[in-house]
């Protein structure tokens, strides 16, 4: 990837997220409500895994002035987008961005009050690495802290997933993409690491999360809310 994302590619990333997930913006509103319900009006520190692009910061920062954010993402370019958004929105004093993975988190003074991991888990192919990420998030949370996980899900061997991929392709056709391009994207999407929903829930349990509930679903993606045990 180039050092600087071009204006066009930034816009493409933003636009594609909203085609892939027609309820993308609603997802962030829903998660904000979940966190508000759990955190109340107090000051709170949030850990944002996969903070690149800055959409969590933009969605939750301005309306929640008592929240501070630690964002982690290995992509320099995506993190730069997050930094730019935090500056545009006047959030810099409440945002810390770390280039790397969760293992690059410095030892915190105290654990976090809440965490999100939105649209990241399906990029981690190895199941043990998925588990390690979830365990480390849990270890960095205060007991009882809310956590939201959003990921692609499904069994690659099942027709059920193929049906959902066909609907996902249809989202792009309806947005005006050429059929040949969409067919190509349909092959590429199979490179992400789909695992069945019950497997994702087992990983959350194994990582020490409790009260696991599926509260969001759109097309290829679903979201689970839970608490650090
Ligand atoms: C599809 S984007 C989602 C960004 C943001 N969470 C959102 O929903 O708008 C996925 C992000 O996850 C990041 N990522 C990939 N592997 C990661 C990992 N192991 N830990 C943290 N972030 C990761 C990518 O660099 C990318 O910025």
Short mmCIF file of C-alpha atoms and ligand atoms in Angstrom, two decimals:
data_model
loop_
_atom_site.label_atom_id
_atom_site.label_comp_id
_atom_site.label_asym_id
_atom_site.label_seq_id
_atom_site.Cartn_x
_atom_site.Cartn_y
_atom_site.Cartn_z
CA UNK A 1 0.00 0.00 0.00
CA UNK A 2 1.19 3.52 -0.73
CA UNK A 3 2.40 5.70 2.15
CA UNK A 4 -0.53 8.08 1.74
CA UNK A 5 -3.97 6.88 0.81
CA UNK A 6 -5.23 8.97 -2.07
CA UNK A 7 -8.43 10.98 -1.71
CA UNK A 8 -10.12 8.56 -4.12
CA UNK A 9 -9.12 5.42 -2.22
CA UNK A 10 -10.16 6.92 1.13
CA UNK A 11 -13.55 7.66 -0.36
CA UNK A 12 -13.72 4.16 -1.86
CA UNK A 13 -13.02 2.55 1.53
CA UNK A 14 -15.74 4.64 3.15
CA UNK A 15 -18.24 4.03 0.35
CA UNK A 16 -17.57 0.29 0.14
CA UNK A 17 -18.13 -0.19 3.87
CA UNK A 18 -21.61 1.31 3.40
CA UNK A 19 -22.37 -0.88 0.36
CA UNK A 20 -21.10 -4.07 2.04
CA UNK A 21 -23.03 -3.23 5.20
CA UNK A 22 -26.10 -1.12 4.42
CA UNK A 23 -26.64 -0.60 8.17
CA UNK A 24 -22.99 0.39 8.78
CA UNK A 25 -23.79 3.79 10.33
CA UNK A 26 -26.68 2.36 12.35
CA UNK A 27 -24.26 -0.20 13.81
CA UNK A 28 -22.17 2.58 15.38
CA UNK A 29 -25.30 4.28 16.75
CA UNK A 30 -26.42 0.97 18.28
CA UNK A 31 -23.03 0.34 19.88
CA UNK A 32 -23.00 3.86 21.29
CA UNK A 33 -26.37 3.16 22.93
CA UNK A 34 -25.04 -0.13 24.33
CA UNK A 35 -21.99 1.57 25.83
CA UNK A 36 -24.07 4.46 27.18
CA UNK A 37 -26.48 2.02 28.83
CA UNK A 38 -23.54 0.31 30.55
CA UNK A 39 -21.27 3.26 31.27
CA UNK A 40 -23.81 5.89 32.27
CA UNK A 41 -22.58 9.46 32.57
CA UNK A 42 -19.21 8.72 34.17
CA UNK A 43 -15.78 9.22 32.62
CA UNK A 44 -14.81 6.13 30.66
CA UNK A 45 -11.78 4.81 28.78
CA UNK A 46 -12.53 2.88 25.60
CA UNK A 47 -10.20 0.49 23.78
CA UNK A 48 -10.86 0.44 20.02
CA UNK A 49 -9.28 -2.50 18.22
CA UNK A 50 -9.03 -1.81 14.48
CA UNK A 51 -9.39 1.95 14.96
CA UNK A 52 -8.12 2.64 11.42
CA UNK A 53 -10.35 4.92 9.39
CA UNK A 54 -11.53 6.63 12.58
CA UNK A 55 -15.21 5.79 12.29
CA UNK A 56 -15.55 4.71 15.95
CA UNK A 57 -13.91 7.98 17.03
CA UNK A 58 -16.15 10.04 14.74
CA UNK A 59 -19.32 8.22 15.77
CA UNK A 60 -18.78 8.21 19.54
CA UNK A 61 -16.30 11.00 20.30
CA UNK A 62 -18.27 14.22 19.76
CA UNK A 63 -21.42 13.16 21.69
CA UNK A 64 -19.59 11.61 24.63
CA UNK A 65 -17.17 14.23 25.96
CA UNK A 66 -16.29 12.12 29.03
CA UNK A 67 -15.01 9.21 26.94
CA UNK A 68 -11.32 8.80 26.06
CA UNK A 69 -10.15 6.47 23.30
CA UNK A 70 -7.13 4.24 22.78
CA UNK A 71 -7.15 3.06 19.18
CA UNK A 72 -4.98 0.21 17.92
CA UNK A 73 -4.41 -0.65 14.24
CA UNK A 74 -1.41 -2.08 12.34
CA UNK A 75 -2.08 0.03 9.22
CA UNK A 76 -0.22 3.33 9.17
CA UNK A 77 -2.48 4.61 6.38
CA UNK A 78 -5.73 3.69 8.12
CA UNK A 79 -4.44 5.15 11.37
CA UNK A 80 -3.59 8.39 9.58
CA UNK A 81 -7.24 8.62 8.47
CA UNK A 82 -8.27 8.15 12.12
CA UNK A 83 -5.83 10.85 13.22
CA UNK A 84 -7.14 13.28 10.59
CA UNK A 85 -10.72 12.65 11.69
CA UNK A 86 -9.87 13.16 15.35
CA UNK A 87 -8.21 16.49 14.48
CA UNK A 88 -11.14 17.63 12.30
CA UNK A 89 -13.54 16.84 15.14
CA UNK A 90 -11.38 18.40 17.86
CA UNK A 91 -10.93 15.08 19.67
CA UNK A 92 -7.10 14.87 19.79
CA UNK A 93 -6.85 15.44 23.53
CA UNK A 94 -9.07 12.40 24.14
CA UNK A 95 -7.56 10.09 21.53
CA UNK A 96 -4.39 7.99 21.66
CA UNK A 97 -3.54 6.00 18.52
CA UNK A 98 -1.13 3.07 18.55
CA UNK A 99 0.22 1.54 15.34
CA UNK A 100 0.36 -2.21 15.86
CA UNK A 101 -1.74 -4.99 17.27
CA UNK A 102 -3.08 -5.44 20.77
CA UNK A 103 0.27 -6.90 21.85
CA UNK A 104 1.75 -3.43 21.25
CA UNK A 105 -0.50 -1.84 23.88
CA UNK A 106 1.69 -0.30 26.57
CA UNK A 107 0.96 -1.53 30.08
CA UNK A 108 -2.03 0.60 31.08
CA UNK A 109 -2.23 2.59 34.32
CA UNK A 110 -5.62 0.99 34.73
CA UNK A 111 -7.80 -1.35 32.72
CA UNK A 112 -10.35 -0.10 30.19
CA UNK A 113 -14.04 0.54 30.89
CA UNK A 114 -15.21 -0.77 27.49
CA UNK A 115 -13.83 -2.15 24.22
CA UNK A 116 -14.83 -2.65 20.60
CA UNK A 117 -13.45 -4.90 17.88
CA UNK A 118 -15.43 -4.04 14.76
CA UNK A 119 -14.70 -5.71 11.40
CA UNK A 120 -11.27 -7.03 12.41
CA UNK A 121 -11.59 -10.67 13.53
CA UNK A 122 -12.28 -12.03 10.02
CA UNK A 123 -8.90 -10.67 8.84
CA UNK A 124 -7.10 -12.93 11.33
CA UNK A 125 -6.86 -16.34 9.69
CA UNK A 126 -5.46 -18.48 12.49
CA UNK A 127 -8.09 -19.45 15.07
CA UNK A 128 -5.52 -19.45 17.90
CA UNK A 129 -4.62 -15.87 16.94
CA UNK A 130 -8.30 -14.90 16.98
CA UNK A 131 -8.53 -16.41 20.46
CA UNK A 132 -5.37 -14.64 21.58
CA UNK A 133 -6.77 -11.29 20.41
CA UNK A 134 -10.06 -11.81 22.28
CA UNK A 135 -8.28 -13.04 25.43
CA UNK A 136 -5.95 -10.06 25.43
CA UNK A 137 -8.88 -7.67 25.01
CA UNK A 138 -10.59 -9.34 27.97
CA UNK A 139 -7.40 -9.11 30.05
CA UNK A 140 -7.27 -5.36 29.37
CA UNK A 141 -10.85 -4.76 30.56
CA UNK A 142 -12.17 -4.12 34.04
CA UNK A 143 -14.40 -6.93 35.35
CA UNK A 144 -17.91 -6.50 33.97
CA UNK A 145 -16.81 -4.05 31.26
CA UNK A 146 -18.90 -4.15 28.05
CA UNK A 147 -17.37 -5.43 24.82
CA UNK A 148 -18.73 -5.47 21.26
CA UNK A 149 -17.39 -7.83 18.62
CA UNK A 150 -18.50 -7.44 14.98
CA UNK A 151 -17.24 -9.90 12.39
CA UNK A 152 -18.10 -11.74 9.21
CA UNK A 153 -19.40 -15.17 10.09
CA UNK A 154 -20.49 -18.40 8.41
CA UNK A 155 -19.39 -21.87 7.46
CA UNK A 156 -17.50 -21.70 4.13
CA UNK A 157 -18.77 -25.21 3.30
CA UNK A 158 -22.45 -24.33 3.71
CA UNK A 159 -24.89 -23.12 1.04
CA UNK A 160 -26.27 -20.72 3.64
CA UNK A 161 -23.09 -18.60 3.45
CA UNK A 162 -23.11 -18.71 -0.36
CA UNK A 163 -26.67 -17.34 -0.31
CA UNK A 164 -25.57 -14.45 1.88
CA UNK A 165 -22.57 -13.80 -0.40
CA UNK A 166 -24.96 -13.62 -3.37
CA UNK A 167 -27.03 -11.02 -1.53
CA UNK A 168 -23.82 -9.13 -0.68
CA UNK A 169 -22.90 -9.16 -4.40
CA UNK A 170 -26.38 -7.87 -5.15
CA UNK A 171 -25.73 -4.87 -2.85
CA UNK A 172 -22.86 -3.92 -5.18
CA UNK A 173 -24.87 -4.53 -8.38
CA UNK A 174 -27.63 -2.31 -7.00
CA UNK A 175 -25.00 0.35 -6.27
CA UNK A 176 -24.06 0.36 -9.96
CA UNK A 177 -20.98 -1.91 -10.03
CA UNK A 178 -20.35 -3.99 -13.20
CA UNK A 179 -21.24 -7.69 -12.96
CA UNK A 180 -17.68 -8.80 -13.89
CA UNK A 181 -16.23 -6.64 -11.11
CA UNK A 182 -18.77 -7.95 -8.60
CA UNK A 183 -18.03 -11.58 -9.58
CA UNK A 184 -14.34 -10.88 -8.97
CA UNK A 185 -15.15 -9.34 -5.56
CA UNK A 186 -17.25 -12.41 -4.76
CA UNK A 187 -14.09 -14.55 -5.13
CA UNK A 188 -11.96 -12.15 -3.08
CA UNK A 189 -14.44 -12.06 -0.18
CA UNK A 190 -13.90 -15.81 0.25
CA UNK A 191 -10.30 -15.02 1.28
CA UNK A 192 -11.47 -13.56 4.59
CA UNK A 193 -11.66 -15.97 7.48
CA UNK A 194 -15.28 -17.02 7.88
CA UNK A 195 -16.05 -19.18 10.90
CA UNK A 196 -19.53 -20.24 12.04
CA UNK A 197 -21.45 -18.16 14.55
CA UNK A 198 -21.34 -20.81 17.28
CA UNK A 199 -17.56 -20.99 16.91
CA UNK A 200 -17.25 -17.22 17.40
CA UNK A 201 -19.42 -17.48 20.51
CA UNK A 202 -17.23 -20.32 21.84
CA UNK A 203 -14.13 -18.17 21.31
CA UNK A 204 -15.76 -15.40 23.36
CA UNK A 205 -16.58 -17.87 26.16
CA UNK A 206 -13.04 -19.32 26.07
CA UNK A 207 -11.66 -15.78 26.30
CA UNK A 208 -13.58 -15.15 29.52
CA UNK A 209 -16.55 -13.12 28.27
CA UNK A 210 -20.02 -13.66 29.74
CA UNK A 211 -23.64 -12.65 28.93
CA UNK A 212 -22.93 -13.14 25.22
CA UNK A 213 -25.83 -12.01 23.03
CA UNK A 214 -26.09 -11.52 19.28
CA UNK A 215 -27.57 -8.05 18.92
CA UNK A 216 -26.72 -7.09 15.33
CA UNK A 217 -26.80 -8.75 11.95
CA UNK A 218 -26.56 -7.48 8.38
CA UNK A 219 -25.70 -9.70 5.43
CA UNK A 220 -22.28 -11.27 5.92
CA UNK A 221 -21.68 -9.68 9.32
CA UNK A 222 -22.94 -10.01 12.87
CA UNK A 223 -22.26 -8.37 16.22
CA UNK A 224 -22.18 -9.79 19.73
CA UNK A 225 -22.36 -7.86 22.98
CA UNK A 226 -20.90 -9.35 26.15
CA UNK A 227 -19.06 -8.51 29.36
CA UNK A 228 -15.56 -9.18 30.62
CA UNK A 229 -16.00 -11.91 33.24
C1 LIG B 1 -12.54 -3.03 7.68
S1 LIG B 1 -11.46 -2.07 8.65
C2 LIG B 1 -12.54 -1.63 10.00
C3 LIG B 1 -12.15 -0.36 10.67
C4 LIG B 1 -13.15 0.14 11.72
N1 LIG B 1 -13.19 -0.74 12.86
C5 LIG B 1 -14.52 0.31 11.11
O1 LIG B 1 -15.39 -0.54 11.36
O2 LIG B 1 -14.72 1.28 10.38
C6 LIG B 1 -10.41 -3.26 9.41
C7 LIG B 1 -9.27 -2.65 10.18
O3 LIG B 1 -8.69 -3.67 11.00
C8 LIG B 1 -7.29 -3.46 11.00
N2 LIG B 1 -6.64 -4.69 11.48
C9 LIG B 1 -6.28 -5.78 10.78
N3 LIG B 1 -5.72 -6.68 11.60
C10 LIG B 1 -5.73 -6.15 12.85
C11 LIG B 1 -5.29 -6.60 14.14
N4 LIG B 1 -4.71 -7.78 14.31
N5 LIG B 1 -5.46 -5.77 15.20
C12 LIG B 1 -6.04 -4.55 15.04
N6 LIG B 1 -6.51 -4.09 13.84
C13 LIG B 1 -6.33 -4.88 12.77
C14 LIG B 1 -6.99 -3.05 9.57
O4 LIG B 1 -5.72 -2.41 9.44
C15 LIG B 1 -8.15 -2.12 9.28
O5 LIG B 1 -7.86 -0.78 9.62
#
